[in-house]
Short mmCIF file of C-alpha atoms and ligand atoms in Angstrom, two decimals:
data_model
loop_
_atom_site.label_atom_id
_atom_site.label_comp_id
_atom_site.label_asym_id
_atom_site.label_seq_id
_atom_site.Cartn_x
_atom_site.Cartn_y
_atom_site.Cartn_z
CA MET A 1 0.00 0.00 0.00
CA GLU A 2 1.25 3.45 -0.79
CA PRO A 3 1.08 6.05 1.92
CA THR A 4 -1.92 8.27 1.33
CA LEU A 5 -1.74 12.00 1.55
CA SER A 6 -3.73 13.80 4.17
CA LEU A 7 -6.02 15.94 2.07
CA SER A 8 -6.33 18.57 4.75
CA SER A 9 -2.87 19.79 3.75
CA ALA A 10 -2.16 21.13 0.26
CA PRO A 11 1.45 20.50 -0.72
CA ARG A 12 3.00 22.51 -3.53
CA LEU A 13 4.96 21.16 -6.45
CA TYR A 14 8.68 21.63 -6.07
CA ARG A 15 9.76 24.23 -8.66
CA PRO A 16 7.39 22.98 -11.36
CA ARG A 17 9.16 23.40 -14.68
CA ARG A 18 6.26 22.54 -16.98
CA PRO A 19 8.18 20.31 -19.41
CA GLU A 20 4.94 19.68 -21.31
CA ARG A 21 5.01 23.30 -22.52
CA ALA A 22 8.30 22.79 -24.36
CA PRO A 23 8.12 22.18 -28.13
CA PHE A 24 10.38 19.11 -27.76
CA TYR A 25 7.86 17.48 -25.43
CA ALA A 26 4.87 18.59 -27.49
CA VAL A 27 6.21 17.08 -30.71
CA PHE A 28 6.65 13.67 -29.13
CA HIS A 29 3.47 13.80 -27.08
CA GLN A 30 1.36 14.69 -30.04
CA PHE A 31 2.95 12.68 -32.82
CA PHE A 32 4.85 9.72 -31.38
CA ASP A 33 1.93 7.28 -31.62
CA ARG A 34 1.45 8.13 -35.27
CA PHE A 35 5.19 7.87 -35.79
CA THR A 36 5.28 4.28 -34.51
CA ARG A 37 2.26 3.37 -36.65
CA GLU A 38 3.81 4.78 -39.83
CA TYR A 39 7.39 3.83 -39.07
CA GLU A 40 7.64 0.63 -41.04
CA GLN A 41 6.18 2.14 -44.17
CA ARG A 42 7.94 5.49 -44.05
CA PHE A 43 11.22 5.13 -42.22
CA GLU A 44 12.36 1.53 -41.97
CA ARG A 45 14.25 1.57 -45.25
CA THR A 46 16.42 4.51 -44.21
CA PHE A 47 16.59 4.13 -40.45
CA GLY A 48 16.40 0.35 -40.03
CA PRO A 49 13.80 -1.51 -37.95
CA LEU A 50 12.42 0.48 -35.01
CA ARG A 51 14.60 -0.45 -32.03
CA GLY A 52 12.85 -1.48 -28.80
CA ILE A 53 14.77 1.13 -26.85
CA VAL A 54 13.05 3.96 -28.75
CA PRO A 55 9.41 3.58 -27.55
CA LYS A 56 10.67 2.62 -24.10
CA THR A 57 12.76 5.77 -23.80
CA VAL A 58 10.06 8.06 -25.15
CA GLU A 59 7.36 6.58 -22.91
CA ARG A 60 9.49 7.16 -19.83
CA PHE A 61 10.33 10.67 -20.99
CA PHE A 62 6.60 11.48 -21.11
CA GLY A 63 6.52 11.32 -17.31
CA CYS A 64 9.84 13.09 -16.70
CA GLY A 65 9.51 16.05 -14.36
CA LEU A 66 5.73 15.75 -14.52
CA PRO A 67 3.83 14.83 -11.38
CA GLU A 68 1.41 12.85 -13.57
CA GLY A 69 4.25 10.30 -13.88
CA GLY A 70 4.60 9.92 -10.10
CA PHE A 71 6.36 11.87 -7.38
CA ALA A 72 8.06 11.86 -4.01
CA ARG A 73 6.60 13.67 -1.01
CA VAL A 74 9.15 15.76 0.84
CA ARG A 75 8.32 17.07 4.31
CA CYS A 76 9.80 19.22 7.05
CA ASP A 77 9.15 17.61 10.43
CA VAL A 78 9.62 20.90 12.27
CA CYS A 79 7.16 23.23 10.54
CA GLY A 80 5.11 20.72 8.53
CA ASN A 81 5.97 22.28 5.16
CA GLU A 82 5.51 19.72 2.38
CA TYR A 83 5.95 19.55 -1.35
CA LEU A 84 5.90 17.05 -4.21
CA VAL A 85 8.94 16.30 -6.36
CA ALA A 86 8.24 14.73 -9.75
CA PHE A 87 10.43 11.80 -10.83
CA SER A 88 12.84 12.15 -13.69
CA CYS A 89 13.19 9.58 -16.47
CA LYS A 90 17.01 9.36 -16.44
CA GLN A 91 16.98 8.26 -20.08
CA ARG A 92 20.34 8.46 -21.78
CA GLY A 93 20.88 10.49 -24.91
CA PHE A 94 17.33 11.74 -25.23
CA CYS A 95 15.59 13.66 -22.44
CA PRO A 96 16.93 17.25 -22.53
CA SER A 97 16.53 17.79 -18.80
CA CYS A 98 18.13 14.50 -17.74
CA CYS A 99 20.94 14.89 -20.30
CA ALA A 100 21.74 18.35 -18.92
CA LYS A 101 21.82 17.01 -15.36
CA ARG A 102 23.88 13.99 -16.36
CA ALA A 103 26.36 16.22 -18.21
CA ALA A 104 26.67 18.56 -15.21
CA LEU A 105 27.36 15.62 -12.92
CA TRP A 106 29.83 14.20 -15.42
CA VAL A 107 31.79 17.46 -15.51
CA GLU A 108 31.96 17.43 -11.72
CA PHE A 109 33.27 13.85 -11.82
CA VAL A 110 35.93 14.70 -14.43
CA ARG A 111 37.01 17.80 -12.51
CA GLU A 112 37.41 15.87 -9.27
CA ARG A 113 38.63 12.48 -10.44
CA VAL A 114 40.06 12.52 -13.95
CA ILE A 115 41.54 15.68 -15.38
CA ARG A 116 45.06 16.86 -14.51
CA PRO A 117 46.19 20.50 -14.42
CA VAL A 118 47.98 20.56 -17.80
CA PRO A 119 47.07 22.18 -21.14
CA HIS A 120 44.45 20.25 -23.15
CA ARG A 121 43.17 20.17 -26.69
CA HIS A 122 39.90 19.30 -28.34
CA PHE A 123 40.08 16.83 -31.23
CA VAL A 124 37.36 15.51 -33.52
CA PHE A 125 37.61 12.43 -35.71
CA ALA A 126 35.07 11.48 -38.38
CA LEU A 127 34.96 8.72 -40.95
CA HIS A 128 34.18 8.53 -44.62
CA LYS A 129 30.55 8.92 -45.63
CA VAL A 130 30.32 5.48 -47.25
CA LEU A 131 31.41 3.83 -44.00
CA ARG A 132 28.90 5.58 -41.72
CA PRO A 133 25.63 3.70 -42.43
CA ALA A 134 27.10 0.33 -41.36
CA PHE A 135 27.28 1.59 -37.77
CA ARG A 136 23.54 2.22 -37.68
CA TYR A 137 23.06 -1.53 -37.70
CA ARG A 138 26.12 -2.45 -35.66
CA ARG A 139 26.05 0.12 -32.90
CA ARG A 140 27.88 -2.17 -30.53
CA LEU A 141 30.95 -1.50 -32.69
CA LEU A 142 30.86 2.27 -32.06
CA PRO A 143 33.25 1.97 -29.08
CA LYS A 144 35.80 0.46 -31.48
CA LEU A 145 35.80 3.77 -33.33
CA ALA A 146 36.65 5.50 -30.07
CA LEU A 147 39.55 3.10 -29.71
CA CYS A 148 40.71 3.93 -33.27
CA ALA A 149 40.74 7.64 -32.37
CA TRP A 150 42.64 6.97 -29.15
CA LYS A 151 45.22 4.80 -30.92
CA ALA A 152 45.75 7.53 -33.53
CA LEU A 153 46.29 10.18 -30.87
CA SER A 154 48.50 8.03 -28.65
CA SER A 155 50.76 6.87 -31.48
CA PHE A 156 51.13 10.49 -32.60
CA LEU A 157 52.14 11.50 -29.07
CA HIS A 158 54.47 8.55 -28.60
CA GLU A 159 56.21 9.58 -31.79
CA ASP A 160 56.41 13.14 -30.51
CA THR A 161 57.42 12.65 -26.87
CA GLY A 162 58.96 9.17 -26.68
CA GLY A 163 57.50 5.73 -26.10
CA ASN A 164 57.82 5.59 -22.32
CA ALA A 165 55.54 8.49 -21.49
CA LEU A 166 51.81 7.97 -21.09
CA PRO A 167 49.22 9.97 -23.05
CA ALA A 168 45.64 10.37 -21.83
CA ALA A 169 42.25 11.07 -23.38
CA ILE A 170 38.53 11.22 -22.84
CA VAL A 171 36.68 10.13 -25.99
CA SER A 172 32.97 10.78 -26.45
CA ILE A 173 31.09 9.06 -29.28
CA GLN A 174 28.39 11.11 -30.98
CA THR A 175 26.18 9.82 -33.76
CA GLY A 176 24.31 13.00 -34.74
CA GLY A 177 25.47 15.44 -37.40
CA GLU A 178 24.46 19.05 -37.82
CA PHE A 179 20.85 18.25 -38.75
CA LEU A 180 20.56 14.99 -36.87
CA ASN A 181 21.79 13.08 -39.88
CA TRP A 182 23.58 9.78 -39.15
CA HIS A 183 27.16 10.87 -38.65
CA PRO A 184 29.17 8.89 -36.10
CA HIS A 185 32.16 10.92 -34.93
CA MET A 186 34.41 11.14 -31.90
CA HIS A 187 35.08 14.16 -29.73
CA VAL A 188 38.28 13.93 -27.74
CA LEU A 189 39.55 15.96 -24.82
CA ALA A 190 43.21 15.16 -24.27
CA PRO A 191 46.27 16.64 -22.57
CA ALA A 192 48.53 18.38 -25.10
CA GLY A 193 51.41 16.04 -24.25
CA THR A 194 52.26 12.96 -22.21
CA PHE A 195 52.86 12.07 -18.55
CA GLN A 196 56.12 10.57 -17.35
CA VAL A 197 56.35 7.82 -14.75
CA ASP A 198 57.52 10.36 -12.13
CA GLY A 199 54.39 12.45 -12.80
CA GLY A 200 56.15 15.06 -14.95
CA PHE A 201 54.48 16.34 -18.12
CA ILE A 202 56.12 16.51 -21.56
CA HIS A 203 54.39 19.21 -23.57
CA SER A 204 53.63 18.71 -27.29
CA PRO A 205 53.26 22.17 -28.76
CA ALA A 206 52.07 21.18 -32.26
CA PHE A 207 49.55 18.69 -33.58
CA ASP A 208 49.41 17.86 -37.28
CA ALA A 209 45.76 17.20 -38.15
CA ALA A 210 46.73 15.56 -41.46
CA VAL A 211 48.97 13.04 -39.68
CA LEU A 212 46.25 12.34 -37.11
CA ARG A 213 43.75 11.82 -39.90
CA GLY A 214 46.04 9.35 -41.67
CA LEU A 215 46.58 7.36 -38.46
CA PHE A 216 42.86 7.33 -37.69
CA GLN A 217 41.99 6.23 -41.22
CA ALA A 218 44.50 3.37 -41.12
CA ASN A 219 43.15 2.20 -37.75
CA VAL A 220 39.51 2.32 -38.89
CA LEU A 221 40.15 0.50 -42.16
CA ALA A 222 42.15 -2.21 -40.37
CA PHE A 223 39.36 -2.69 -37.85
CA LEU A 224 36.63 -2.79 -40.52
CA LEU A 225 38.61 -5.38 -42.49
CA LYS A 226 39.01 -7.50 -39.39
CA GLU A 227 35.26 -7.30 -38.72
CA ARG A 228 34.60 -8.14 -42.40
CA MET A 229 32.56 -4.99 -42.76
CA ILE A 230 34.42 -3.95 -45.92
CA SER A 231 36.28 -5.74 -48.66
CA PRO A 232 40.05 -5.47 -49.30
CA GLU A 233 39.12 -4.18 -52.78
CA LEU A 234 37.23 -1.21 -51.32
CA VAL A 235 40.18 -0.40 -49.06
CA GLU A 236 42.47 -0.45 -52.08
CA ARG A 237 40.15 1.82 -54.01
CA MET A 238 39.80 4.25 -51.09
CA ARG A 239 43.58 4.64 -51.02
CA THR A 240 43.47 6.03 -54.55
CA TRP A 241 40.68 8.57 -53.89
CA ARG A 242 41.89 12.17 -54.00
CA HIS A 243 39.97 13.07 -50.85
CA SER A 244 40.17 10.43 -48.20
CA GLY A 245 36.79 11.42 -46.72
CA PHE A 246 38.21 10.94 -43.23
CA HIS A 247 38.52 13.98 -40.98
CA ALA A 248 40.63 14.98 -38.02
CA TYR A 249 40.37 18.32 -36.29
CA ALA A 250 42.92 19.50 -33.71
CA GLY A 251 41.77 22.54 -31.76
CA GLU A 252 43.87 25.29 -30.25
CA GLU A 253 45.58 24.60 -26.95
CA ILE A 254 43.32 25.17 -23.91
CA PRO A 255 45.54 26.28 -21.00
CA ASP A 256 42.87 26.46 -18.27
CA ILE A 257 40.93 23.57 -16.77
CA PRO A 258 37.57 25.40 -16.57
CA ASP A 259 37.77 26.02 -20.34
CA ALA A 260 38.73 22.39 -20.95
CA LEU A 261 35.73 21.30 -18.89
CA ARG A 262 33.47 23.54 -20.98
CA VAL A 263 34.68 21.65 -24.05
CA GLY A 264 34.01 18.42 -22.15
CA LEU A 265 30.45 19.53 -21.47
CA TYR A 266 29.97 20.27 -25.16
CA MET A 267 31.37 16.82 -26.00
CA VAL A 268 29.01 14.80 -23.85
CA ARG A 269 25.83 16.81 -24.35
CA GLY A 270 23.56 14.77 -26.56
CA PRO A 271 22.45 15.87 -30.01
CA ALA A 272 19.65 18.34 -30.64
CA ALA A 273 19.79 21.21 -28.24
CA THR A 274 16.12 21.99 -27.72
CA SER A 275 16.88 25.68 -28.16
CA ARG A 276 17.40 24.88 -31.84
CA LEU A 277 13.83 23.66 -32.30
CA ARG A 278 11.18 26.05 -33.61
CA THR A 279 7.49 25.35 -33.91
CA ASP A 280 5.04 27.87 -35.21
CA PRO A 281 1.39 26.97 -34.63
CA ALA A 282 0.36 29.38 -37.38
CA GLN A 283 2.51 27.63 -39.96
CA GLU A 284 2.32 24.37 -41.80
CA PRO A 285 2.69 21.32 -39.55
CA LYS A 286 6.46 21.55 -39.84
CA LEU A 287 9.37 21.95 -37.51
CA ARG A 288 12.24 24.25 -38.10
CA TYR A 289 15.60 23.00 -36.89
CA LEU A 290 18.32 25.64 -36.63
CA ALA A 291 22.01 25.10 -37.35
CA LYS A 292 24.48 25.25 -34.52
CA GLY A 293 26.30 28.49 -33.92
CA ALA A 294 29.96 28.82 -34.73
CA VAL A 295 31.40 25.35 -34.20
CA PRO A 296 34.72 23.98 -35.38
CA ASP A 297 34.66 22.51 -38.85
CA HIS A 298 35.11 18.84 -38.21
CA GLY A 299 33.90 17.22 -41.32
CA GLU A 300 30.20 17.96 -41.11
CA GLU A 301 28.56 18.28 -44.47
CA ARG A 302 28.73 21.91 -45.48
CA VAL A 303 25.30 23.48 -45.59
CA SER A 304 24.37 26.70 -47.26
CA SER A 305 21.27 27.45 -45.21
CA SER A 306 21.14 27.92 -41.46
CA HIS A 307 18.07 25.76 -40.88
CA ARG A 308 16.09 22.82 -42.20
CA ASP A 309 12.35 22.23 -42.10
CA TYR A 310 11.04 18.76 -41.33
CA ASP A 311 7.62 17.31 -40.87
CA TYR A 312 7.10 16.13 -37.32
CA LEU A 313 7.44 12.44 -38.03
CA GLU A 314 10.67 12.81 -39.93
CA TRP A 315 12.17 14.91 -37.17
CA ILE A 316 11.14 12.26 -34.63
CA ALA A 317 12.78 9.58 -36.80
CA ARG A 318 15.98 11.58 -36.95
CA ARG A 319 16.06 12.43 -33.27
CA THR A 320 15.23 8.95 -31.99
CA SER A 321 17.84 7.34 -34.26
CA HIS A 322 20.43 8.84 -31.89
CA ILE A 323 19.09 7.21 -28.74
CA PRO A 324 21.98 4.93 -27.77
CA ASP A 325 21.46 1.20 -27.43
CA ARG A 326 21.27 -0.04 -23.89
CA GLY A 327 24.67 -0.84 -22.46
CA THR A 328 26.70 0.89 -25.18
CA GLN A 329 29.30 2.96 -23.37
CA LEU A 330 29.63 6.30 -25.14
CA VAL A 331 32.35 7.98 -23.08
CA HIS A 332 35.71 6.25 -22.78
CA TYR A 333 38.76 7.07 -20.68
CA TYR A 334 42.19 6.07 -21.91
CA GLY A 335 45.84 6.04 -20.81
CA ALA A 336 46.54 8.16 -17.74
CA TYR A 337 42.82 9.01 -17.58
CA SER A 338 41.66 5.38 -17.73
CA ASN A 339 39.86 3.78 -14.82
CA ALA A 340 42.60 1.16 -14.53
CA HIS A 341 45.23 3.84 -14.22
CA ARG A 342 43.27 5.78 -11.66
CA GLY A 343 42.95 2.66 -9.51
CA ILE A 344 40.39 0.14 -8.39
CA ALA A 345 39.22 2.21 -5.42
CA LEU A 346 38.46 5.12 -7.68
CA ARG A 347 36.66 2.88 -10.13
CA ARG A 348 34.16 2.01 -7.46
CA GLU A 349 33.35 5.70 -7.11
CA VAL A 350 33.03 5.98 -10.86
CA PHE A 351 30.44 3.25 -10.71
CA ILE A 352 28.47 5.19 -8.13
CA GLU A 353 28.72 8.50 -9.86
CA ILE A 354 28.37 7.51 -13.51
CA PRO A 355 25.64 7.15 -14.55
CA PRO A 356 24.26 9.65 -12.08
CA GLU A 357 21.49 8.33 -9.92
CA ASP A 358 20.16 11.71 -9.34
CA GLU A 359 16.61 11.70 -8.09
CA PRO A 360 14.31 9.69 -5.95
CA SER A 361 12.86 6.90 -8.03
CA ASP A 362 9.93 4.64 -7.46
CA PRO A 363 10.99 1.77 -5.16
CA PRO A 364 8.67 1.74 -2.17
CA ARG A 365 11.11 2.12 0.74
CA PRO A 366 12.02 5.77 1.17
CA ASP A 367 14.56 5.04 3.89
CA SER A 368 16.79 2.51 2.06
CA PRO A 369 20.52 3.33 1.97
CA ARG A 370 20.55 3.16 -1.83
CA LEU A 371 17.84 5.79 -2.08
CA ALA A 372 19.46 7.90 0.59
CA ALA A 373 22.63 7.91 -1.53
CA ARG A 374 20.67 8.84 -4.63
CA ARG A 375 18.94 11.70 -2.88
CA LYS A 376 22.21 12.97 -1.52
CA SER A 377 23.72 12.98 -4.98
CA TRP A 378 20.63 14.58 -6.49
CA ALA A 379 20.52 17.30 -3.83
CA ARG A 380 24.23 17.98 -4.29
CA LEU A 381 23.81 18.33 -8.02
CA ILE A 382 20.75 20.59 -7.80
CA ARG A 383 22.69 22.76 -5.36
CA ARG A 384 25.57 22.95 -7.76
CA VAL A 385 23.57 23.58 -10.91
CA TYR A 386 20.75 25.75 -9.62
CA GLU A 387 22.35 27.07 -6.44
CA VAL A 388 19.44 26.00 -4.29
CA ASP A 389 19.15 23.15 -1.81
CA PRO A 390 15.99 21.14 -2.46
CA PHE A 391 16.07 19.70 1.05
CA LEU A 392 16.42 22.99 2.86
CA CYS A 393 13.07 24.10 4.24
CA ARG A 394 11.97 27.74 4.31
CA CYS A 395 12.20 27.45 8.14
CA GLY A 396 15.89 26.51 7.87
CA GLU A 397 15.47 22.82 8.82
CA ARG A 398 16.31 19.78 6.68
CA MET A 399 13.40 18.16 4.89
CA ARG A 400 13.08 14.43 4.20
CA VAL A 401 11.35 12.16 1.69
CA VAL A 402 8.35 10.61 3.42
CA GLY A 403 6.89 8.60 0.55
CA PHE A 404 6.62 7.84 -3.13
CA ILE A 405 3.37 8.04 -5.04
CA THR A 406 3.48 5.86 -8.14
CA GLN A 407 -0.02 4.44 -8.68
CA PRO A 408 -2.15 6.37 -11.19
CA PRO A 409 -5.31 6.53 -9.00
CA ALA A 410 -3.38 8.00 -6.06
CA ILE A 411 -1.45 10.35 -8.35
CA LEU A 412 -4.62 11.68 -9.96
CA LYS A 413 -6.41 12.08 -6.66
CA ILE A 414 -3.65 14.22 -5.21
CA LEU A 415 -3.09 16.27 -8.36
CA HIS A 416 -6.83 16.89 -8.58
CA HIS A 417 -6.76 18.05 -4.99
CA ILE A 418 -3.99 20.59 -5.56
CA GLY A 419 -5.57 21.83 -8.80
CA ARG A 420 -2.77 20.66 -11.08
CA ARG A 421 -3.55 20.76 -14.81
CA PHE A 422 -1.68 18.84 -17.51
CA ASP A 423 -1.44 21.41 -20.23
CA PRO A 424 0.78 20.44 -23.18
CA LEU A 425 1.64 22.84 -25.95
CA LYS A 426 -0.70 22.30 -28.91
CA LEU A 427 0.90 21.95 -32.32
CA PRO A 428 -1.03 22.04 -35.59
CA GLY A 429 -1.89 18.54 -36.73
CA ARG A 430 -3.62 15.59 -35.17
CA SER A 431 -4.57 16.14 -31.54
CA PRO A 432 -2.92 14.15 -28.77
CA PRO A 433 -4.42 11.27 -26.84
CA LEU A 434 -5.32 12.63 -23.43
CA LEU A 435 -2.97 11.42 -20.73
CA ASP A 436 -3.00 7.79 -21.77
CA HIS A 437 0.77 7.74 -21.53
CA PHE A 438 0.52 8.12 -17.79
CA CYS A 439 -2.68 6.42 -16.82
CA PRO A 440 -3.46 3.06 -18.35
CA ASP A 441 -6.32 2.57 -15.89
CA PRO A 442 -7.30 5.85 -14.30
CA PHE A 443 -10.19 6.23 -11.86
CA PRO A 444 -12.74 8.18 -13.88
CA ASP A 445 -13.67 10.16 -10.75
CA TYR A 446 -10.24 11.64 -10.47
CA GLY A 447 -9.42 12.53 -14.09
CA PRO A 448 -7.45 15.67 -14.69
CA GLN A 449 -9.41 18.86 -15.00
ZN1 ZN B 501 10.33 23.69 7.96
ZN1 ZN B 502 14.18 12.95 -18.13
#
């Protein structure tokens, strides 16, 4: 049995952020059902069969930050103040809010546990256009591309600073291009030099992008041959092409750690910043997707216009194609930054901190140590990102989680009581199904107003 709320009190929602008013939410809420119905006919040829992870991720996202998806009750025992905190979906590579939180926590982890106070550089590696589609269907091989980038960088540095010193790198795999096209590429944050056994640093002042590109290309082709993903004949032919189609970008040196961490944040943030999405209810049922601002040229297709217009379903197909498969690790640490090098004890902390377990979830025991740890981490992150403490009461006392409400009838009853309205943004086109994402079996008496 879930604890019931005393209806004599009227708790508030904790900093309600109204995710359902965002265009990103509205597009999925209104058109995702139709998207899944039309997928096979319209998108399967280009995007491959619809992966199970896609509907699962989107369904969970529908409840993210919305009390309709369930919430925790937080109370101050001293003054009786109480509010409701909506659960988050914690879906990787999709939910804008959870991705932002995850990235913020990741930066904190890298600052405290990984990065060393030496100059860094930002590198990007991308592969030839004809080789990209294969990775749509063999996503488990994406980490091998990260390894190819690391091997290119480390052999370059070994050549430059001597074989005994240890390079380091953080490699983030991204699959989305400028307009959410399928474009697997690797962002790398790496020290501009190597570490000696005694802890000293040998600086490498110059990086030759053409040499890096050649090394990366050789590594990728060797790996694809080994996996039998390409024929030796194609490799031979590619060697004769005037433009290799592979890309390597080596950014300017970044002397300061805060700037390096900003690059890190950019590297791990998923595709499709929601700020780039425009919907105009007065217009055709189309979405406008804006180009990124000034970003380094790292082998994206050149585009003449600064935006593209898509119909809703096509945009959904593009966006969801970049939801990572479950279990595919997208950020890798190598050399002096690897988990092995940082030690077993540290690795345990990595396990706790990454992926971030950042908010109360729905298991029924609010006082379990696991949940206490999650809440602590969530509160710490909220403090860091928003500069407020979600467990600090207005009276100055600490508040605590007293229960989780996860059953639709109880959820609806309480939300009805506090006058909460689910009010998604309306886009032109077919109207959305009312709340059936949240409430498979709602009590008709307690439906939303
Ligand atoms: Zn209080
Ligand atoms: Zn979320």
